[in-house]
Coordinates of C-alpha atoms and ligand atoms in Angstrom, one line a residue:
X1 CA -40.2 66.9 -13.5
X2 CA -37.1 65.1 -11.9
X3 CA -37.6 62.0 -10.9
X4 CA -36.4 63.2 -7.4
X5 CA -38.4 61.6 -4.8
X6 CA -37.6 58.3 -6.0
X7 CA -37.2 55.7 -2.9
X8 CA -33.6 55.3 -2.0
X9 CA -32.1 52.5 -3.2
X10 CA -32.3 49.4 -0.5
X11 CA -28.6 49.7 1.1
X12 CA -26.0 46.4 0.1
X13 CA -26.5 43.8 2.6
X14 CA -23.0 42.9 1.4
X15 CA -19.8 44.8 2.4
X16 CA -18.3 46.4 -0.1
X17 CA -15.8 44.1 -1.8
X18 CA -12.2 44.6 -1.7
X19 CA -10.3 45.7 -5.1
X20 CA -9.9 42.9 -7.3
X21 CA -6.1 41.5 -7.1
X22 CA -4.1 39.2 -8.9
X23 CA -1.9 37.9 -6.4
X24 CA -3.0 34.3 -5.1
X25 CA -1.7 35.8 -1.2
X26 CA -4.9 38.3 -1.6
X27 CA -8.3 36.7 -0.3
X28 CA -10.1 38.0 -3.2
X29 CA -8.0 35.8 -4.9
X30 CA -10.2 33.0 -4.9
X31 CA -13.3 33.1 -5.8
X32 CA -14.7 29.8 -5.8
X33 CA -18.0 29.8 -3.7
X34 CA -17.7 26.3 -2.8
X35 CA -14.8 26.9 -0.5
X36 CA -15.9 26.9 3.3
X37 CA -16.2 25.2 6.6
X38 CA -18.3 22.7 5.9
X39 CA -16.7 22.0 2.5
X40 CA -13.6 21.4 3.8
X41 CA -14.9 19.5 7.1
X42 CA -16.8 17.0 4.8
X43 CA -13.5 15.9 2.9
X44 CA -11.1 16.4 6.2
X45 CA -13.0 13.8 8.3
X46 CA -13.1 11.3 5.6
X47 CA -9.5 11.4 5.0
X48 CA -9.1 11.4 9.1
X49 CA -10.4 8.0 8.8
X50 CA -9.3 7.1 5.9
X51 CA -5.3 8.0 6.5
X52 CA -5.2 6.7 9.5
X53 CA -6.3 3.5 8.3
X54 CA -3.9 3.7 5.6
X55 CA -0.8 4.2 8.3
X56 CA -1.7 1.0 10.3
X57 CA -2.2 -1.4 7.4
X58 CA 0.7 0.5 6.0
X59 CA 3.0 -0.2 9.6
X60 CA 1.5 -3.5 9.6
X61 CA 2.6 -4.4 6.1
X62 CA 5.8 -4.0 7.0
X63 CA 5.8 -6.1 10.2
X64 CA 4.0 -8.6 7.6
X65 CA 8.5 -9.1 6.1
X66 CA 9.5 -9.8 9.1
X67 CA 12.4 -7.8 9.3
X68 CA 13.4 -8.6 12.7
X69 CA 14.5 -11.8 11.6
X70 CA 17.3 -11.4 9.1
X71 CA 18.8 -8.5 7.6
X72 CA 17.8 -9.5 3.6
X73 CA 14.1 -9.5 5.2
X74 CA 14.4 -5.8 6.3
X75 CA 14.0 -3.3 3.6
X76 CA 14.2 -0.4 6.1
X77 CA 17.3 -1.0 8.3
X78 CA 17.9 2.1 9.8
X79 CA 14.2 2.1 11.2
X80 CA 15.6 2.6 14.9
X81 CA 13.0 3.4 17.5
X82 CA 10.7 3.3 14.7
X83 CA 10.3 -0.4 14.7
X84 CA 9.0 -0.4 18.2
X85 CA 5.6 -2.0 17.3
X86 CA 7.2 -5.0 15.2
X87 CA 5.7 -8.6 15.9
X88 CA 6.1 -11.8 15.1
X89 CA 4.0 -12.4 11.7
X90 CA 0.7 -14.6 12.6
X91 CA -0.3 -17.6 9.7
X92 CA -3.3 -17.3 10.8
X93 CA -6.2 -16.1 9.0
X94 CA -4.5 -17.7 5.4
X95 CA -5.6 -14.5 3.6
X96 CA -4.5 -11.3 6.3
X97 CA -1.7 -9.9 4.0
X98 CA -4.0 -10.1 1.3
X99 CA -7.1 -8.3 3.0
X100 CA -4.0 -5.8 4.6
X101 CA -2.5 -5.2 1.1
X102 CA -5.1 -5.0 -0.9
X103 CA -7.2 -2.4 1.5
X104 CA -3.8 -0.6 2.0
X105 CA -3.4 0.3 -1.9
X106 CA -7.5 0.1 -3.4
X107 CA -8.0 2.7 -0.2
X108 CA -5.0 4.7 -1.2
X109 CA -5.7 5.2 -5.1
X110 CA -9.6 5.9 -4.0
X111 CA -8.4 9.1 -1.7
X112 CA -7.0 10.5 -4.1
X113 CA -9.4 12.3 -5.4
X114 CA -10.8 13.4 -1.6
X115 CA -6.9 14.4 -1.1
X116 CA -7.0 16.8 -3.8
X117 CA -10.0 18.5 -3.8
X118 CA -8.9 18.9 0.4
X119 CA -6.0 20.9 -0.6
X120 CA -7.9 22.6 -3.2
X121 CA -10.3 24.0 -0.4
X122 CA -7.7 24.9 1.8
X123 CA -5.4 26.7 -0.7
X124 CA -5.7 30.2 0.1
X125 CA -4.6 29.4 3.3
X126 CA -1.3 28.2 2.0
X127 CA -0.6 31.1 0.1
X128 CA -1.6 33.6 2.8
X129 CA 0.6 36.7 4.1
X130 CA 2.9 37.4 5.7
X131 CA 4.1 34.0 6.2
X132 CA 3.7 33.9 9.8
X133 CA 2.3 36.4 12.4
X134 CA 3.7 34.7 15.2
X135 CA 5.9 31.8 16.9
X136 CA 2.5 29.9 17.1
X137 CA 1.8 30.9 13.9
X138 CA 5.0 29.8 12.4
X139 CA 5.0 26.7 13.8
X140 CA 1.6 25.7 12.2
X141 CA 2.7 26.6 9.3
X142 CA 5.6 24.8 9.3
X143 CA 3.3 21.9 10.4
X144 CA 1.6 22.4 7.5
X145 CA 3.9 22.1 5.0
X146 CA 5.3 18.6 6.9
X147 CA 1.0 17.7 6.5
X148 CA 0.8 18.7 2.6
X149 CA 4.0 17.6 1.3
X150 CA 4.3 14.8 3.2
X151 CA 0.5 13.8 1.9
X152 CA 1.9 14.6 -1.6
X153 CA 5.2 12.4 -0.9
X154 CA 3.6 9.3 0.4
X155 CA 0.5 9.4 -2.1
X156 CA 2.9 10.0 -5.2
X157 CA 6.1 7.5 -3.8
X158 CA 3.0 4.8 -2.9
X159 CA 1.3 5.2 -7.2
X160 CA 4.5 5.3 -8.5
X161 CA 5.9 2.2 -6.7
X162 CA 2.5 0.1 -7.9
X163 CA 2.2 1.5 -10.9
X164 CA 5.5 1.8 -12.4
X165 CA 7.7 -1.2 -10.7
X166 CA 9.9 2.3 -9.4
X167 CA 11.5 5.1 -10.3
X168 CA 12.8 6.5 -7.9
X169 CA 16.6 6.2 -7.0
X170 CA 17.3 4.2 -3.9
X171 CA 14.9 2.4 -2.8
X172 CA 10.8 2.5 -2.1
X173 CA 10.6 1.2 1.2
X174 CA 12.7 3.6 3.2
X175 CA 11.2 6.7 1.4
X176 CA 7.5 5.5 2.1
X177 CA 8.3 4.7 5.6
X178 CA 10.3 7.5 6.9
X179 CA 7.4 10.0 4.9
X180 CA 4.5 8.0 6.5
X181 CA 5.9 8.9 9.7
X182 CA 6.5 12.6 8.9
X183 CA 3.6 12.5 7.5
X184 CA 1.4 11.0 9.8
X185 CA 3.1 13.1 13.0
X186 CA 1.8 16.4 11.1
X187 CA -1.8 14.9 10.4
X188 CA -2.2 14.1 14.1
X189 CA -1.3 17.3 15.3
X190 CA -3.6 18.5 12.4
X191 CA -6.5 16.3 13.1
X192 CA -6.4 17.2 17.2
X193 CA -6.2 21.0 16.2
X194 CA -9.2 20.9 13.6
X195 CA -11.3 18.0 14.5
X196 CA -13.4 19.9 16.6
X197 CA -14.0 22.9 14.4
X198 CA -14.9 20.1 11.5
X199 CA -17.7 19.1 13.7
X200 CA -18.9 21.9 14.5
X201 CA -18.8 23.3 11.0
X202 CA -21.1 20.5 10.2
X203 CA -23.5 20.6 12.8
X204 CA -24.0 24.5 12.2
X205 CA -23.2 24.7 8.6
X206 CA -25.0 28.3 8.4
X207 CA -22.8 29.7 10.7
X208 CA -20.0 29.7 8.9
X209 CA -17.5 32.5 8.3
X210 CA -14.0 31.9 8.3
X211 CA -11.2 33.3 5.6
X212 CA -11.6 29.8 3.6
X213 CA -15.0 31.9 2.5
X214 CA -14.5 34.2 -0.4
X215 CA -14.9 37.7 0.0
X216 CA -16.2 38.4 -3.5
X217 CA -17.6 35.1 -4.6
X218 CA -18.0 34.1 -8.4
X219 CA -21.0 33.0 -9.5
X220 CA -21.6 29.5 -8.0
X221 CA -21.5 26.9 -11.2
X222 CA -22.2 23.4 -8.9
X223 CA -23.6 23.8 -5.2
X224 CA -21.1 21.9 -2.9
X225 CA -23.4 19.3 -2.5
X226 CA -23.0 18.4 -6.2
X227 CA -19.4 19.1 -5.9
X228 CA -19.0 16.6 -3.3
X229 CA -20.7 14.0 -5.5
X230 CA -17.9 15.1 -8.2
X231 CA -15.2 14.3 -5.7
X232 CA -17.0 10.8 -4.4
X233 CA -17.7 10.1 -8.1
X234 CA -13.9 10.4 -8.7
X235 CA -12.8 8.1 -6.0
X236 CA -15.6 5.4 -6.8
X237 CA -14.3 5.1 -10.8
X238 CA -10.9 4.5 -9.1
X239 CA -12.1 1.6 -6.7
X240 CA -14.0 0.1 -9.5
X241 CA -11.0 0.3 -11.8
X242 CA -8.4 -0.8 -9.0
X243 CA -10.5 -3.4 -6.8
X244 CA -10.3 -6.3 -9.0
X245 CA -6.5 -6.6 -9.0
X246 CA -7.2 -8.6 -5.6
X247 CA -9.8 -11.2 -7.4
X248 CA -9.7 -13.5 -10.6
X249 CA -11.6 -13.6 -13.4
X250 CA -14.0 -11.3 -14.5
X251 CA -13.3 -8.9 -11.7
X252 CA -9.8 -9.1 -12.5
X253 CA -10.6 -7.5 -15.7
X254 CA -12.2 -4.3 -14.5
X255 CA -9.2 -3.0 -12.5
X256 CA -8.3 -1.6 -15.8
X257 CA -5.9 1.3 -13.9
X258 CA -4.0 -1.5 -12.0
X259 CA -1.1 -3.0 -13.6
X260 CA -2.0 -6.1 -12.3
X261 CA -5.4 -6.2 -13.8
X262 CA -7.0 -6.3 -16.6
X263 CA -6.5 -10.0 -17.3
X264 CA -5.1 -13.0 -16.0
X265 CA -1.6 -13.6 -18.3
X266 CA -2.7 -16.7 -19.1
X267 CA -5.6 -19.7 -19.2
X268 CA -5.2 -23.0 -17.3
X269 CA -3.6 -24.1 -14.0
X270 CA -0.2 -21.7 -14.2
X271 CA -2.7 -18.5 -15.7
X272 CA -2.5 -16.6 -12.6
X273 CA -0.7 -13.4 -11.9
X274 CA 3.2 -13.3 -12.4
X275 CA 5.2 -10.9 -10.4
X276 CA 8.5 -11.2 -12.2
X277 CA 9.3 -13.7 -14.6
X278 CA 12.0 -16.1 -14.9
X279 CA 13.4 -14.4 -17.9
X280 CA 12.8 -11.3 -16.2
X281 CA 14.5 -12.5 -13.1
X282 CA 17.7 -14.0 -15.4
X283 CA 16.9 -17.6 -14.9
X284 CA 19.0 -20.1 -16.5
X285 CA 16.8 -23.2 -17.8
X286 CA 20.1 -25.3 -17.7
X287 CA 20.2 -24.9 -14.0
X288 CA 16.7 -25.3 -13.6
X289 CA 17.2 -28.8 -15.5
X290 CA 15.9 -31.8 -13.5
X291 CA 19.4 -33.0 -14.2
X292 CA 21.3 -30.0 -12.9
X293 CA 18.8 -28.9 -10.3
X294 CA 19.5 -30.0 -6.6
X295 CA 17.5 -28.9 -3.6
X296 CA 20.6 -28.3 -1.0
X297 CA 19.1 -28.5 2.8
X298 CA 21.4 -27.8 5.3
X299 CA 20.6 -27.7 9.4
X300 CA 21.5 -29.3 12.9
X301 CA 22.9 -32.4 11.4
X302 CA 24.7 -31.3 7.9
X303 CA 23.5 -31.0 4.5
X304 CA 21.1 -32.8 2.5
X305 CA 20.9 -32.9 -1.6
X306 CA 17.9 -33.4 -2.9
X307 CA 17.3 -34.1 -7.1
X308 CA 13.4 -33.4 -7.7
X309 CA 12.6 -37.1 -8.4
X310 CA 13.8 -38.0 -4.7
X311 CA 11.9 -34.7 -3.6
X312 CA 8.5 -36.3 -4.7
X313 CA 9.1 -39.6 -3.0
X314 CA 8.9 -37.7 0.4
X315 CA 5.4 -37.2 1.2
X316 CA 3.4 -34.4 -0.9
X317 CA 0.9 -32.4 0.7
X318 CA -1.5 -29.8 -0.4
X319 CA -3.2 -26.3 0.6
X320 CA -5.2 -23.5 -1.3
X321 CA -3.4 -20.1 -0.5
X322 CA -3.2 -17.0 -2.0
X323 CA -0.1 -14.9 -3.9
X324 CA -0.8 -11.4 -1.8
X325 CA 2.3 -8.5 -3.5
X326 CA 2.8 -5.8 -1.4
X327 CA 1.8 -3.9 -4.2
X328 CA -1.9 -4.4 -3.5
X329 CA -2.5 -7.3 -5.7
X330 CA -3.4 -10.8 -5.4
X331 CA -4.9 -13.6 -6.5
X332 CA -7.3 -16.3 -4.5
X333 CA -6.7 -19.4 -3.4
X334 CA -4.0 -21.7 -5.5
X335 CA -4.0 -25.0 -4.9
X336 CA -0.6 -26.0 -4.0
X337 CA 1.1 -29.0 -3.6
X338 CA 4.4 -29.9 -2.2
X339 CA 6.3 -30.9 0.7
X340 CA 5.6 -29.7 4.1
X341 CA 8.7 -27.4 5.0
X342 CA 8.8 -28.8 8.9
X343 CA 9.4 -32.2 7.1
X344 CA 12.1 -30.2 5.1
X345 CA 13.3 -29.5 8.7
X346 CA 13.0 -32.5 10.3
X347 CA 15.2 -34.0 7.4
X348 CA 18.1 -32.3 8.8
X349 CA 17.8 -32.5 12.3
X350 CA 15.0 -30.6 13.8
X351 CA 12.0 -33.8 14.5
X352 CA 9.8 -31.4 16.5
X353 CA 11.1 -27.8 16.8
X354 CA 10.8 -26.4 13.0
X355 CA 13.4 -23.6 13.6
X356 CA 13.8 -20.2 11.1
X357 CA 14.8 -21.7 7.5
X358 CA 16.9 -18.9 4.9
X359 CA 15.6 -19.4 1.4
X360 CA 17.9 -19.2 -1.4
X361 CA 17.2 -19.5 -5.4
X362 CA 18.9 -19.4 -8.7
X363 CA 18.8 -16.0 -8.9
X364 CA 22.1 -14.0 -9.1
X365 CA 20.3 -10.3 -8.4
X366 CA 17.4 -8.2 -6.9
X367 CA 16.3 -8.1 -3.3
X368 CA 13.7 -11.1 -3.1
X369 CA 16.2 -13.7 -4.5
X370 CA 16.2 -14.9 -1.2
X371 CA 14.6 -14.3 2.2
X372 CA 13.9 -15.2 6.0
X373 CA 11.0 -17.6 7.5
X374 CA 10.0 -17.3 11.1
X375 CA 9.5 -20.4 12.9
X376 CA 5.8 -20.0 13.0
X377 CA 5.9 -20.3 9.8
X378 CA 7.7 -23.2 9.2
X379 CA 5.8 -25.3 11.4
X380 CA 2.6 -24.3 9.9
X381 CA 1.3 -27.6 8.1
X382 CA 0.0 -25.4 5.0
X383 CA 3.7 -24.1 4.6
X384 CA 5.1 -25.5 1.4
X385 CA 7.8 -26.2 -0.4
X386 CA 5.4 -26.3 -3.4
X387 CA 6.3 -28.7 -7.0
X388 CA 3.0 -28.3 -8.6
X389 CA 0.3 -25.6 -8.8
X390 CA -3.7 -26.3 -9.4
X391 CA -2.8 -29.8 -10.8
X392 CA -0.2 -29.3 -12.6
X393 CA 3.7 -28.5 -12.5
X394 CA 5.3 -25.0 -11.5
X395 CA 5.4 -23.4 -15.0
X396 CA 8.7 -21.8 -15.1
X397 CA 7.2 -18.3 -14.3
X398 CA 6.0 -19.1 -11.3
X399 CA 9.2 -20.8 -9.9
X400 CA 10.0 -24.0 -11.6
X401 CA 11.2 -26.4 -10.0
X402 CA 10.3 -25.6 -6.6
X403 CA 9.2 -22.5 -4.5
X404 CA 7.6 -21.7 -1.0
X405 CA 4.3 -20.9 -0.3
X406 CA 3.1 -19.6 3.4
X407 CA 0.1 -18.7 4.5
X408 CA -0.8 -15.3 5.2
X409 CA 2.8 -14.2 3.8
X410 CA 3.3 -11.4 1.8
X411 CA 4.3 -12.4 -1.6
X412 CA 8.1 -11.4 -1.4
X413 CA 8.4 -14.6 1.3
X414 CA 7.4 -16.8 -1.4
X415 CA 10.7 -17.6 -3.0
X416 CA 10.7 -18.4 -6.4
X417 CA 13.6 -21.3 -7.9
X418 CA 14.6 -22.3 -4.8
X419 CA 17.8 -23.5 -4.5
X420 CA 19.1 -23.6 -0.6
X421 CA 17.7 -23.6 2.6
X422 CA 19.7 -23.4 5.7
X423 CA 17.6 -24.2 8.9
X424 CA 18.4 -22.7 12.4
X425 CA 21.1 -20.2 13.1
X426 CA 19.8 -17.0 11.3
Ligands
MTE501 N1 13.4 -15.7 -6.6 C1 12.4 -14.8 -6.5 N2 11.2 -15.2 -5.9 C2 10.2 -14.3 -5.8 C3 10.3 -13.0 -6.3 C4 11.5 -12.6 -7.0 O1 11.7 -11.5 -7.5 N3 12.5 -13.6 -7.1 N4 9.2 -12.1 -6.2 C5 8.4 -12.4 -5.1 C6 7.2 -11.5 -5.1 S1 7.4 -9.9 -4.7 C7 5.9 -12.0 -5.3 S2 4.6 -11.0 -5.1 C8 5.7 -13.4 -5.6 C9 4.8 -13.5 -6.9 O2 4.7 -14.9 -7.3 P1 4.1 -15.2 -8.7 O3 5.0 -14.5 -9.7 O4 4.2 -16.7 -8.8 O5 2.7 -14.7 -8.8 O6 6.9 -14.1 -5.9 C10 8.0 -13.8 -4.9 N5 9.1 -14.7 -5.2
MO502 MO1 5.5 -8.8 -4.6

């Protein structure tokens, strides 16, 4: 007998899925199950936070130079209306360039991972047909592209500059600045069109439909959850192998992926972190010579030469301050010792109003030979003209026979081997 009255078979609760296609503008493209809402609202609102704390410290780092003050302190002259939000660089808290610095870059390298496993989410969206349906729709494309290249631009230009000295021809600061701006115009016009449907997605994460979902899922390997946990075990191994490059020590040694970490370069007093050496920076030892070497200090009322033996007759005076690099190293406190640059000042006219000093040294190239002191900064007590480091004398490498310290500085205002300094009249 034929098996004919059978029960018919339970209908498919799911529609019938569309032919399968090879083209990456097809929705059946992708087939990852993980990709959603909720997915992508998870890693979105961490990177809303996260960005956005990257641009300030990032627009703040640059006030940090200074470059109202003289044109060798501005490494982005053409900055225009740009530089609107520019102030006068505080000394005060001794270690706010380093806290700015190093949360800048150690936040940076850790979104990485969130960054890419964002644009994973959303990428059939980026390949999606036709290219737009409307003027609206064009525009948020276009939008889009400013949002995901210039994320790309600034993350890549930002590793390469740490990581690699640079590459790049021209120089880094321009390019970062300008695509932080471009950038960050696109994510805010981003992050007011899709923070609400983030929240949402989260707060009714069953509800969810949207084309991000595939129409013929794969099988799922990992359940979002765990793939979450991927993507936040991803950025934790790069904050625990990048941190330390802002500490000493032991910790110093676990930022094995920073190029400033893994190791002091050396034991005893001078054994802390060199940016570029004096070989490095073309040095000559004969002009560094206590013979040949003269401090030349030059303000209101002429020119002063100093030899280094008359330089530690004036009174010497110390401070613990950090070396903070704009490329999200530092170290801790050094104990510095030296004299006072207001005292510097005052030798050339200026008793009681410390006015901007222009820092020369010995060397003949690259753009932090010399640079531009506010007078804030001058007249800070803690500002040095420092001879000796942690007990001991400047080892050449760290600016032999005399460079200046300031607190809360970046490191670049730190001249190395100085040689000049011309008070007033910058
Ligand atoms: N003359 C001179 N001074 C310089 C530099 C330089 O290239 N040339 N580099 C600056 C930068 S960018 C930093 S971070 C500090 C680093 O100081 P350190 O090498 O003693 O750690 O020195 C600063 N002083
Ligand atoms: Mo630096």
């Amino acid at each position: 007998m034929r098996d004919d009255h059978r029960l018919p078979s339970p209908p498919d609760p799911r529609p019938p899925s569309p032919p399968a296609t090879r083209l990456p503008s097809s929705p059946g493209f992708w087939r990852s199950p993980l990709r959603g809402p909720s997915f992508t609202a998870v890693l979105g609102l961490v990177l809303l936070v996260g960005i956005t704390v990257l641009f300030v410290t990032g627009l703040v780092s640059y006030a940090a130079y200074n470059p109202g003050l003289s044109p060798v302190n501005d490494k982005t002259p053409d900055k225009g209306i740009l530089g609107f939000y520019l102030f006068a660089w505080p000394t005060n808290p001794h270690w706010l360039y380093r806290l700015n610095q190093g949360v800048h870059v150690t936040l940076g390298i850790t979104l990485i991972p969130v960054l890419l496993a964002k644009l994973w989410s959303v990428v059939p969206r980026l390949f999606a047909l036709p290219p737009a349906r409307s003027l609206a729709h064009a525009l948020e494309r276009i939008s889009l592209l400013l949002l995901v290249g210039g994320a790309l631009f600034e993350f890549v230009t930002g590793v390469l500059n740490v990581q690699l000295d640079y590459v790049f021809p021209g120089s880094f600061y321009p390019l970062h600045f300008y695509g932080a701006w471009v950038f960050f115009a696109a994510f805010v016009a981003h992050a007011l069109l899709k923070t609400p449907l983030a929240l949402r997605s989260l707060r009714r994460p069953r509800q969810e439909r949207n084309d991000l979902v595939s129409p013929r899922p794969a099988e799922p390997t990992v359940s979002r959850r765990g793939a979450l946990w991927f993507v936040g075990g991803g950025s934790l191994l790069l904050f625990v192998t990048t941190v330390g490059q802002n500490f000493d020590g032991v910790l110093r040694r676990t930022a094995l992926l920073a190029p400033h970490g893994g190791g002091d370069p050396g034991t005893g007093p001078n054994g802390f972190q060199i940016n570029k050496t004096a070989a490095y920076a073309g040095i000559d030892t004969a002009e560094t010579d206590d013979d040949a070497w003269r401090l030349v200090v030059t303000g209101r009322t002429g020119t002063v030469r100093l030899r280094r033996d008359e330089l530690l007759r004036l009174p010497l005076h110390s401070a613990a301050l950090p070396i903070a690099c704009v490329e999200g190293w530092s170290t801790s406190d050094q104990w510095w010792r030296g004299v006072r640059l207001r005292d510097l000042a005052a030798l050339v006219g200026y008793e009681d109003d410390p006015p901007d000093v222009f820092v020369e040294s010995l060397q003949r190239r690259g753009a932090f030979r010399h640079a531009a002191l506010r007078a804030n900064q001058v007249a800070d007590r803690r500002s040095l003209l420092a001879l000796f480091v942690n007990g001991e004398e400047l080892s050449p490498d760290h600016g032999y026979p005399a460079r200046v310290i300031v607190p809360a500085a970046p490191g670049v205002l730190d001249t190395k081997w100085v040689a000049r300094m011309t008070f007033g009249d910058l």
